[in-house]
N, CA, C and O of each residue as an XYZ file, in Angstrom:
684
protein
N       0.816     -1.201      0.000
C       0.000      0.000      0.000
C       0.858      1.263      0.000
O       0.323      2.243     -0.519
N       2.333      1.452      0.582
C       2.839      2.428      0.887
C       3.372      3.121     -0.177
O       3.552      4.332     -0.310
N       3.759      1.555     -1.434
C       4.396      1.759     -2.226
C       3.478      2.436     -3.570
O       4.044      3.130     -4.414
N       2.310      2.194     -3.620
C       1.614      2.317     -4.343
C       0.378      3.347     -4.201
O      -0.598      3.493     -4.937
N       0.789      4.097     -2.859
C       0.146      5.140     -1.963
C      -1.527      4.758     -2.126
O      -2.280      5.508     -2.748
N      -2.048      3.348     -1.408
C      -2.799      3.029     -1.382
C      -3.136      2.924      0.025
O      -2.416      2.462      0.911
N      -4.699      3.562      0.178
C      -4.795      3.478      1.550
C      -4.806      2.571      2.523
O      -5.664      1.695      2.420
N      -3.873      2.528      3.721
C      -3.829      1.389      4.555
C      -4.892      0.232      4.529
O      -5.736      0.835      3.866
N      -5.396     -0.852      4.743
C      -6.628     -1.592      4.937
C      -6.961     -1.249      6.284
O      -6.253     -0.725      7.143
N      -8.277     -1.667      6.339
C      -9.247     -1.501      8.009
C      -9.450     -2.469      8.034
O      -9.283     -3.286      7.129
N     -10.016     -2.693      9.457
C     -10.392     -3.625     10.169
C     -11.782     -4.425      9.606
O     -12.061     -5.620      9.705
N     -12.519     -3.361      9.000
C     -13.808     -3.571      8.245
C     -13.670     -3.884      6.652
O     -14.549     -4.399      5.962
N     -12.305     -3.440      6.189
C     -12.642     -3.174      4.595
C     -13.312     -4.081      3.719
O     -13.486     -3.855      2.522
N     -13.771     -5.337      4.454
C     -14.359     -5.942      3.364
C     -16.040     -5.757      3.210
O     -16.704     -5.949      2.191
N     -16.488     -5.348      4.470
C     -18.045     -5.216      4.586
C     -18.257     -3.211      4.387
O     -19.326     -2.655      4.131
N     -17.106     -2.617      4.568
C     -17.225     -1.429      4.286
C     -16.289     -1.007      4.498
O     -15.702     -1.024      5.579
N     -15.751     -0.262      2.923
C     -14.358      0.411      2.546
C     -14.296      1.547      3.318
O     -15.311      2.066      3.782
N     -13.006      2.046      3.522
C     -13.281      3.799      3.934
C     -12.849      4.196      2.592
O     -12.311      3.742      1.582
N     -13.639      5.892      3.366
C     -13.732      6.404      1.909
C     -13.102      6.847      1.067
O     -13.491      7.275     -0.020
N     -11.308      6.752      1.782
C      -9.772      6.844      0.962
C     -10.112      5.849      0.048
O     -10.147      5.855     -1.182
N     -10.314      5.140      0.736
C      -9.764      3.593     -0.158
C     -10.688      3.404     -1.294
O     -10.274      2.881     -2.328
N     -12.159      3.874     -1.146
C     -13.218      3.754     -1.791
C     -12.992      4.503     -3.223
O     -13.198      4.070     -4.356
N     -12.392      6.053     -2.698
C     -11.971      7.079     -3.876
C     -10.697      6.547     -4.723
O     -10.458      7.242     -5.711
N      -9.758      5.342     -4.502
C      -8.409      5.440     -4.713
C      -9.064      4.362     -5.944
O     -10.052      3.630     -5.898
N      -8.009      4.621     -7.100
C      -8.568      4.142     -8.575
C      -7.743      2.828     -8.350
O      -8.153      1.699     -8.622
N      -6.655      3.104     -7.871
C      -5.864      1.538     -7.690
C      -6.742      0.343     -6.989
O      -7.050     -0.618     -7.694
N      -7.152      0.380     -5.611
C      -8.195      0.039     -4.924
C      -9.697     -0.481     -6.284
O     -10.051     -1.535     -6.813
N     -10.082      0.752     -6.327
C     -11.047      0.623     -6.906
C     -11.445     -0.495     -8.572
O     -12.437     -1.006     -9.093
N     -10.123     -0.402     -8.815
C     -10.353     -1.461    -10.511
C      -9.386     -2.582     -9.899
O      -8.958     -3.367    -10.745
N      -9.024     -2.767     -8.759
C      -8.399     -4.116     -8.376
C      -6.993     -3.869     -8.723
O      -6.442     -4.907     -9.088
N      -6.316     -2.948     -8.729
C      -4.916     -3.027     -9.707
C      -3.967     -3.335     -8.337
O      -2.761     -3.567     -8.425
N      -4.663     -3.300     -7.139
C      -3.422     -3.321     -6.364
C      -3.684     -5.238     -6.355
O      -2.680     -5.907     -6.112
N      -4.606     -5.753     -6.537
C      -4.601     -7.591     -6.810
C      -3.132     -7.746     -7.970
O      -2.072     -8.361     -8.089
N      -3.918     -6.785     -8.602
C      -2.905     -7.009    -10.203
C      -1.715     -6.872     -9.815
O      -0.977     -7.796    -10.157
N      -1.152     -5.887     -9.101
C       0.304     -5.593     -8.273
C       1.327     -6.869     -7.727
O       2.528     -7.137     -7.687
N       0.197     -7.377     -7.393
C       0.978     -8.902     -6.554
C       0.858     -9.465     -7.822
O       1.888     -9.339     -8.483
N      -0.290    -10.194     -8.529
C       0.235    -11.005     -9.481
C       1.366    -10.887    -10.580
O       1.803    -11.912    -11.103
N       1.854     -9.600    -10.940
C       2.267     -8.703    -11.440
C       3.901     -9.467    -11.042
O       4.810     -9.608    -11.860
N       3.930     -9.761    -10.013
C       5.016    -10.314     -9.079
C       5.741    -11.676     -9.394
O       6.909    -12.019     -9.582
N       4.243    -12.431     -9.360
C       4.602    -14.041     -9.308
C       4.377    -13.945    -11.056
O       5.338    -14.657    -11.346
N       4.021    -13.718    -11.858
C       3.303    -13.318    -13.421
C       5.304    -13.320    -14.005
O       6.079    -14.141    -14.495
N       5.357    -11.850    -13.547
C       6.599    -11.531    -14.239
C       7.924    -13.084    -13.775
O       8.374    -13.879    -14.601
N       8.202    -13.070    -12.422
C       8.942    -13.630    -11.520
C       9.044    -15.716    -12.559
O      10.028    -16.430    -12.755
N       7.541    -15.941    -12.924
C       7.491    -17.066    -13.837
C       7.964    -16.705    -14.730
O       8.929    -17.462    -14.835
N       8.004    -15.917    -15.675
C       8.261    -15.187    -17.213
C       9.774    -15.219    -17.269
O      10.411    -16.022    -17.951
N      10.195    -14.468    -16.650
C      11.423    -14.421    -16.508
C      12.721    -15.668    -16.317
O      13.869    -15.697    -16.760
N      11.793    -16.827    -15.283
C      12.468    -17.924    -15.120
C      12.587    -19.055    -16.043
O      13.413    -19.967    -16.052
N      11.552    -18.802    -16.852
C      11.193    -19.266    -18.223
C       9.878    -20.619    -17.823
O       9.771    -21.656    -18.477
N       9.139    -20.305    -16.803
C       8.056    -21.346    -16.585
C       6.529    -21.238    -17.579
O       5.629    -22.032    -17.851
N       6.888    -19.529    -17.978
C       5.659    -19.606    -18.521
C       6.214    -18.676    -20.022
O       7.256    -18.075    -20.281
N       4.828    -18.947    -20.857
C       5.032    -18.106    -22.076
C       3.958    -17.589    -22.646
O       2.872    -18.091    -22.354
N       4.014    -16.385    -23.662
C       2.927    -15.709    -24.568
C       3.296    -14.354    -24.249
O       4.407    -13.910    -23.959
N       2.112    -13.730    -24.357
C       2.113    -12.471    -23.981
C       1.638    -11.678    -22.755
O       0.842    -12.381    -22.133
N       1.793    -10.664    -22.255
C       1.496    -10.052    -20.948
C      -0.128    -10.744    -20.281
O      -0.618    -11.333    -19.317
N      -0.272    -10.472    -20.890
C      -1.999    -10.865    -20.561
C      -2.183    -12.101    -20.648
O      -3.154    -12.510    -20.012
N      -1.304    -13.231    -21.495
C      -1.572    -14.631    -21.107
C      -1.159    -15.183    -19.961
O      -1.831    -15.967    -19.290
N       0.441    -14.625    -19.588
C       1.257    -14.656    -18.927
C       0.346    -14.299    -17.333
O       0.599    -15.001    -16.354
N      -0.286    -13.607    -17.275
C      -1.064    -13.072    -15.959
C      -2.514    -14.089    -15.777
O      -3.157    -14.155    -14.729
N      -2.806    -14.757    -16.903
C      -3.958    -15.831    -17.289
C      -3.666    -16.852    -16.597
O      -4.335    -17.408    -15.726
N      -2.384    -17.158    -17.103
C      -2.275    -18.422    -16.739
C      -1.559    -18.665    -15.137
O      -1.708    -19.745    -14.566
N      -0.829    -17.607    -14.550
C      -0.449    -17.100    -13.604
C      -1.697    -17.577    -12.595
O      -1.646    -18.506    -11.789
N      -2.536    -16.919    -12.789
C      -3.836    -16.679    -12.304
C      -4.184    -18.240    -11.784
O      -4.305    -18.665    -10.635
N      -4.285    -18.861    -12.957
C      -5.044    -20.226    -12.937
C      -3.690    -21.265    -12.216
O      -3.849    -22.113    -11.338
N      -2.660    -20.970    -12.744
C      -2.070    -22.039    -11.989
C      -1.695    -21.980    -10.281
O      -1.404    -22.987     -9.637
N      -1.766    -20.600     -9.708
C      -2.032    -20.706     -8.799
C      -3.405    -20.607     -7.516
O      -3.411    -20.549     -6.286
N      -4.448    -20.628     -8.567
C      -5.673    -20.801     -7.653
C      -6.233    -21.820     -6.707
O      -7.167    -21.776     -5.908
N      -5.522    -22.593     -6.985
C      -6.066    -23.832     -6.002
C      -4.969    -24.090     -4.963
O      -5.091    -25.148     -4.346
N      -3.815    -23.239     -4.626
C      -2.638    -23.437     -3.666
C      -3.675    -23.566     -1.946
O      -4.463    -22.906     -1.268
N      -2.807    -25.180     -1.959
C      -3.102    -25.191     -0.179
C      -2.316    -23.583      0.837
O      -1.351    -22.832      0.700
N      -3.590    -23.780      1.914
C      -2.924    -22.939      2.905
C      -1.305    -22.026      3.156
O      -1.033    -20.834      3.302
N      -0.238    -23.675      3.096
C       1.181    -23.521      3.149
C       1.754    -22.958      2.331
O       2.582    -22.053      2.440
N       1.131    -23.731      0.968
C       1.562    -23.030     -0.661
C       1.580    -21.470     -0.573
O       2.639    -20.881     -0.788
N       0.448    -20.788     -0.264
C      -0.101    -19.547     -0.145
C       0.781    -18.839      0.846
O       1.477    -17.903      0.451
N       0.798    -19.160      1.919
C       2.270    -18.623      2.672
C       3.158    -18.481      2.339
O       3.772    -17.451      2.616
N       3.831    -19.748      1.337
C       4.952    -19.435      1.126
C       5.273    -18.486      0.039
O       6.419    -18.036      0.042
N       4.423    -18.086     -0.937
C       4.467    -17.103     -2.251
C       4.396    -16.085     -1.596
O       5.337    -15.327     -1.831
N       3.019    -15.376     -0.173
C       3.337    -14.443      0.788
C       4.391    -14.714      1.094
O       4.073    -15.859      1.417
N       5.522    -14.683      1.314
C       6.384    -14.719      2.476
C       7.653    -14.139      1.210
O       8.436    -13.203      1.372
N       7.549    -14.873      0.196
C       8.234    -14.121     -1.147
C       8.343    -12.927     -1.469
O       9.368    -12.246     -1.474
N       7.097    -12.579     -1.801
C       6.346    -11.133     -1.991
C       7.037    -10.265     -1.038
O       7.889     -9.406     -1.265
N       6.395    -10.731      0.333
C       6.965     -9.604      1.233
C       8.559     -9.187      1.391
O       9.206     -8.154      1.560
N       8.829    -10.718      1.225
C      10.446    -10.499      1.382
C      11.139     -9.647      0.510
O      11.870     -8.716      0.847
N      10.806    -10.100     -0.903
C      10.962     -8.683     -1.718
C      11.076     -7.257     -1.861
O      11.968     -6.444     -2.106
N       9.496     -7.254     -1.550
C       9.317     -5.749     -1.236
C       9.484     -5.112     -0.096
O       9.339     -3.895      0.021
N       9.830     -5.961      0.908
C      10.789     -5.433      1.927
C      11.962     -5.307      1.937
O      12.278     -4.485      2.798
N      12.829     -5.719      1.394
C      13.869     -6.255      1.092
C      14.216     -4.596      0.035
O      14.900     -3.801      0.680
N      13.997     -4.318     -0.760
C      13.353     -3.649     -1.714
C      13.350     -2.176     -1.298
O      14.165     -1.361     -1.730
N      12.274     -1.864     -0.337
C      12.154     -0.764     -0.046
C      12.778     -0.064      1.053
O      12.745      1.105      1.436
N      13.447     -1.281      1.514
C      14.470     -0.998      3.245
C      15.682     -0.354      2.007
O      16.119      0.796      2.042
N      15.941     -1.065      1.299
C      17.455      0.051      0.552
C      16.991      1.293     -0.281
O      17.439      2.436     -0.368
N      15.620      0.466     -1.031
C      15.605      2.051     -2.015
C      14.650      2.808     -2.098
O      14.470      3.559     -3.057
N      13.678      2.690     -0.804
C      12.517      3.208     -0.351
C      11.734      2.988     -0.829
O      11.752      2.019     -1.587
N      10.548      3.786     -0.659
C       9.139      3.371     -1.025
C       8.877      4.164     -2.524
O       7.703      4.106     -2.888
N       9.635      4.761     -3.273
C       9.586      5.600     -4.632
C      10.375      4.946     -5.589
O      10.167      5.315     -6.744
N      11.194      4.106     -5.433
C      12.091      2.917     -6.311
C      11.722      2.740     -7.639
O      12.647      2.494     -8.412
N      10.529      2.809     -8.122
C       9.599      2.893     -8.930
C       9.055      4.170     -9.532
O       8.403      4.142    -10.575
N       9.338      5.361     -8.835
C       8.896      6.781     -9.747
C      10.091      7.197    -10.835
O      11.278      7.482    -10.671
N       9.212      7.101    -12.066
C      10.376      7.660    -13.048
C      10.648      9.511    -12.451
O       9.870     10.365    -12.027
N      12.239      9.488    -12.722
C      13.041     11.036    -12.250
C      12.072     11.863    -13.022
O      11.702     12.933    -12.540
N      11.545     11.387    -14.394
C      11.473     12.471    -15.746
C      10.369     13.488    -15.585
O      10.473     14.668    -15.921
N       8.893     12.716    -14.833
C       7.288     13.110    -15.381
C       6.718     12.402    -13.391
O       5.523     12.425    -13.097
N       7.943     11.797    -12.194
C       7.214     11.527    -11.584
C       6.124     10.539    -11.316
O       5.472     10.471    -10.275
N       6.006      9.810    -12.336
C       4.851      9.001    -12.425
C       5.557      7.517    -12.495
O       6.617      7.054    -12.916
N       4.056      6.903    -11.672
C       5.332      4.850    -11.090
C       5.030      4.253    -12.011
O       3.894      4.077    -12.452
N       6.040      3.866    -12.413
C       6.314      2.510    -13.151
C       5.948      1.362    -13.163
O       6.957      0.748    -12.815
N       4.627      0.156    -13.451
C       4.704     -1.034    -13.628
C       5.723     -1.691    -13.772
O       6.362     -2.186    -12.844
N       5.973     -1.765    -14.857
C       7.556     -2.571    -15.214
C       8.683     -2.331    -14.611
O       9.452     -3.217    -14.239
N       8.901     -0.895    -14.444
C      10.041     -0.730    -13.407
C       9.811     -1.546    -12.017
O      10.487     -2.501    -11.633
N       8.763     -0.984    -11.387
C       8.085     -1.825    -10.255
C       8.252     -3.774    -10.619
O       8.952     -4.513     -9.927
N       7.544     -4.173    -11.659
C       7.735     -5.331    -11.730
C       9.242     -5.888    -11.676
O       9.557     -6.658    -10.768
N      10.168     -5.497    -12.652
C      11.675     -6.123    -12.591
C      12.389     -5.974    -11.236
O      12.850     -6.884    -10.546
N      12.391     -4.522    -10.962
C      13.276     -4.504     -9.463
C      12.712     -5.614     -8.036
O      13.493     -6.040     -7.185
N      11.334     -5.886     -8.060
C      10.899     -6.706     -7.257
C      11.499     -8.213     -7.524
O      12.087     -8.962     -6.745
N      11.082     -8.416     -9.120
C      11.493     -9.558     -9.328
C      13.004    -10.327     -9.336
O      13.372    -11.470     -9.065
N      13.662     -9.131     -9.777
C      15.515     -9.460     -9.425
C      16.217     -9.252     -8.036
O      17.420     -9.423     -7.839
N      15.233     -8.834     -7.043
C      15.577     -8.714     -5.740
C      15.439     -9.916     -5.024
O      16.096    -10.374     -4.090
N      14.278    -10.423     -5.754
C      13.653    -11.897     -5.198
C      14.614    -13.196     -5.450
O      14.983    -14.133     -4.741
N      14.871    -12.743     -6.984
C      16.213    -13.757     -7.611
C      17.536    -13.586     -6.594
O      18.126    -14.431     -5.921
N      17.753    -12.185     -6.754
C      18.993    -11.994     -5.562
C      18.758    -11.815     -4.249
O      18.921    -10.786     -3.593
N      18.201    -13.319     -3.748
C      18.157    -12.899     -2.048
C      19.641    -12.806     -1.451
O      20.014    -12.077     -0.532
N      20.298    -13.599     -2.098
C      21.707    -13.392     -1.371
C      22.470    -12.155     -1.057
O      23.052    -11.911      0.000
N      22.377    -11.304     -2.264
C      22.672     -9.958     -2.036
C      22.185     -9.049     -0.948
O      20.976     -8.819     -0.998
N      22.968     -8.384      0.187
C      22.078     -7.373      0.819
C      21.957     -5.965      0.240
O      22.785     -5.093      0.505
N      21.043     -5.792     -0.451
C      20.702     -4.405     -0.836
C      20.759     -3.473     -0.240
O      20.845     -2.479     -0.961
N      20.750     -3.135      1.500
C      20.261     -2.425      1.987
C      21.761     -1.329      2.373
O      21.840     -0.107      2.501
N      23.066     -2.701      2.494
C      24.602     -2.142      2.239
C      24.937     -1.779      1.028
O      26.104     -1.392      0.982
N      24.169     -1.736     -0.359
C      24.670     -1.118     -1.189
C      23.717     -0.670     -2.336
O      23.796     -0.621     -3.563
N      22.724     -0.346     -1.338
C      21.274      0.894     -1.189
C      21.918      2.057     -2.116
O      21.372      2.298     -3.192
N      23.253      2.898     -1.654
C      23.538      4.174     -2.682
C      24.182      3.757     -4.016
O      24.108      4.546     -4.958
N      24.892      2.415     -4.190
C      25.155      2.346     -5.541
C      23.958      1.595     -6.228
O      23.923      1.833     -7.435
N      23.156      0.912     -5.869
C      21.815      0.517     -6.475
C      21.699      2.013     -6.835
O      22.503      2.483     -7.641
N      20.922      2.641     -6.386
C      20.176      4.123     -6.510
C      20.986      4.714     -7.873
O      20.390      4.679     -8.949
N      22.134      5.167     -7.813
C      23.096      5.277     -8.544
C      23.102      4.800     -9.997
O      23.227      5.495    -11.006
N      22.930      3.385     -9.896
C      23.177      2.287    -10.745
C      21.727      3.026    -11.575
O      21.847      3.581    -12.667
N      20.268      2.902    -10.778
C      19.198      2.909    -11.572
C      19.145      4.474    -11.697
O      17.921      4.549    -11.808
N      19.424      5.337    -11.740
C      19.329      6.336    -11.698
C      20.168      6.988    -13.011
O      19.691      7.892    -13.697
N      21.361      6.446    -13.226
C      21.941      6.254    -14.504
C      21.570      5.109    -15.806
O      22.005      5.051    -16.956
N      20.492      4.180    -15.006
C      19.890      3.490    -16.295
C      18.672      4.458    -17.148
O      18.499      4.770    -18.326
N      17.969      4.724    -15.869
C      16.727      5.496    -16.455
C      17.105      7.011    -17.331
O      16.450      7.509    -18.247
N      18.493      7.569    -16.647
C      19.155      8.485    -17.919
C      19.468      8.049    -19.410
O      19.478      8.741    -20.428
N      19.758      6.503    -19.216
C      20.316      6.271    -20.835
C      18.816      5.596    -21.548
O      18.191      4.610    -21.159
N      18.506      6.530    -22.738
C      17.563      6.282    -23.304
C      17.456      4.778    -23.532
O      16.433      4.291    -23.048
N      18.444      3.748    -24.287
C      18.423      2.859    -23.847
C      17.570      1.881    -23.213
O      16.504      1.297    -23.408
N      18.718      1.975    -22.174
C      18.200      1.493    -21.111
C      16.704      1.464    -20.392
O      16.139      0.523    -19.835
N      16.211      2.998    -20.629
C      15.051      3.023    -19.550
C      13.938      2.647    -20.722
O      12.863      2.294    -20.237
N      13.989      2.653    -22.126
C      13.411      2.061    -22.914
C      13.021      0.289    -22.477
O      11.873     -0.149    -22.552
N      14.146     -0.501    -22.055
C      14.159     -1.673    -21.804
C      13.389     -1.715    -20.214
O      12.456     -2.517    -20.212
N      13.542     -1.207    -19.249
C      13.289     -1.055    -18.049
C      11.523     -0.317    -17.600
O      10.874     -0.491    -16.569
N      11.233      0.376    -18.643
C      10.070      1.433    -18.771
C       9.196      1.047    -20.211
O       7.976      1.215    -20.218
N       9.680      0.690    -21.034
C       9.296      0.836    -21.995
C       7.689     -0.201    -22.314
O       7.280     -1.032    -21.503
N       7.187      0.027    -23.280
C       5.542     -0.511    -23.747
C       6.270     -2.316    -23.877
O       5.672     -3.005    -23.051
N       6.939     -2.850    -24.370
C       7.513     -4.269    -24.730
C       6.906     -5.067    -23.665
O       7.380     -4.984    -22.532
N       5.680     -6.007    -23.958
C       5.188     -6.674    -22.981
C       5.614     -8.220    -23.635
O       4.906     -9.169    -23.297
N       6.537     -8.417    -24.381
C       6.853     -9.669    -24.823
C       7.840    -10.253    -23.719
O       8.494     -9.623    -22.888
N       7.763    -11.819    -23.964
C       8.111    -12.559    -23.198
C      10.005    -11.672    -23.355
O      10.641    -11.684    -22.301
N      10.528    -11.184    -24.273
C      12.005    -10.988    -24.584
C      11.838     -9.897    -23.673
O      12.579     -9.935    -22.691
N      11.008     -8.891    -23.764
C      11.228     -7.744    -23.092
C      11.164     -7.921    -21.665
O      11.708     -7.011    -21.040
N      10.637     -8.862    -20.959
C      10.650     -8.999    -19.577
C      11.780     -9.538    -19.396
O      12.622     -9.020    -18.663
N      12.004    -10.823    -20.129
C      13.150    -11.064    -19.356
C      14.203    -10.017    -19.661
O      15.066    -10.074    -18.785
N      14.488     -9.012    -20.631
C      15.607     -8.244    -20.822
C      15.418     -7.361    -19.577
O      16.391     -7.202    -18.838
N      14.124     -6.713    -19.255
C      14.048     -5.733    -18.162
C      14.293     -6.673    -16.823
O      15.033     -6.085    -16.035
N      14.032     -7.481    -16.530
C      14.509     -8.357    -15.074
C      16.036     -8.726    -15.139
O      16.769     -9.112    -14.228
N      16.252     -8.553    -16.165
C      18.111     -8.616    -16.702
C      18.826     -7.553    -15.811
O      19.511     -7.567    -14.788
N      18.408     -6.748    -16.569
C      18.936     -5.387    -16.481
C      18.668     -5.059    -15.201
O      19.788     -4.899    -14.716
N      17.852     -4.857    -14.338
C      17.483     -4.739    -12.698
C      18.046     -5.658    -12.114
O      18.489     -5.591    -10.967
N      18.080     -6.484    -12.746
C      19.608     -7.755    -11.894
C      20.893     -6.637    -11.756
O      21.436     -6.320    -10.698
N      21.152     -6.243    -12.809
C      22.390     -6.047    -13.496
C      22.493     -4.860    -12.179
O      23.361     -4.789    -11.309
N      21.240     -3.950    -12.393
C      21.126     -2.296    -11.715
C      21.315     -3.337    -10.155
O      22.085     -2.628     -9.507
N      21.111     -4.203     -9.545
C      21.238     -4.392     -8.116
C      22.532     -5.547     -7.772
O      22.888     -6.001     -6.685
N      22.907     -5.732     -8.760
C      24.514     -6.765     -7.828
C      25.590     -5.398     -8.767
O      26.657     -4.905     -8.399
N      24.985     -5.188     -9.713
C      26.864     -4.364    -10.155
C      27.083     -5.023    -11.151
O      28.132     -4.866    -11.776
């Protein structure tokens, strides 16, 4: 939610939203669901478990994990979080706003989660200013932030952008 300046959840939100959350468009068309799948979606793509295009890729995402026991489900939570904790303890909660126009990134958002997840070994959080650095000079080279930002929802373009956010977080 912090990352995606979505309003905290309540205690109630499922029998009645508040009215942040009610007004917030992310909230409201489900995109913060889409956010997580967005996670495990790309995170398959990349490893080469799944194939097609963005939208199949999130299809089949979808379906192959709907029937996960209890444990299963923990353990993909426990991924997620680790990530984006992992994630936002070095490069905060904006990791994801392009410098140029301000505005967050999907794909940026998707790769850096997903190559953080690949690199648990790495601690990000000791080399938090050359990450920053690192992506901060990708998103300058047209390039680059083409591959990292760019419309390419093909199976090549993900894995090139989860490449490259590898690349932006070990060096």
């Amino acid at each position: 939610t912090s990352v995606w300046n979505i309003p905290k959840r309540t205690a109630d939100e499922g029998d009645e939203p508040s009215t942040a959350l009610g007004k917030n468009v992310l909230y409201k068309s489900m995109m913060d669901c889409e956010l997580v799948l967005r996670f495990f979606a790309i995170r398959d793509a990349a490893a080469g478990t799944t194939k097609g295009s963005l939208r199949q890729i999130f299809d089949r995402t979808m379906q192959r994990y709907s029937s996960l026991s209890e444990p299963q489900v923990a353990i993909m939570k426990a991924d997620f979080l680790s990530a984006i904790t992992r994630t936002t303890a070095a490069l905060g909660y904006n990791f994801h706003v392009l410098p140029s126009n301000q505005q967050l990134s999907r794909p940026l958002y998707d790769a850096i989660l997903v190559a953080a997840h690949e690199q648990q070994g790495v601690d990000l959080s000791n080399h938090a200013d050359e990450i920053r650095r690192r992506l901060a000079d990708a998103l300058a080279n047209q390039d680059e932030y083409e591959i990292l930002v760019g419309r390419g929802n093909t199976l090549e373009s993900i894995k090139a952008r989860v490449a490259l956010a590898t690349k932006i977080l070990v060096g």
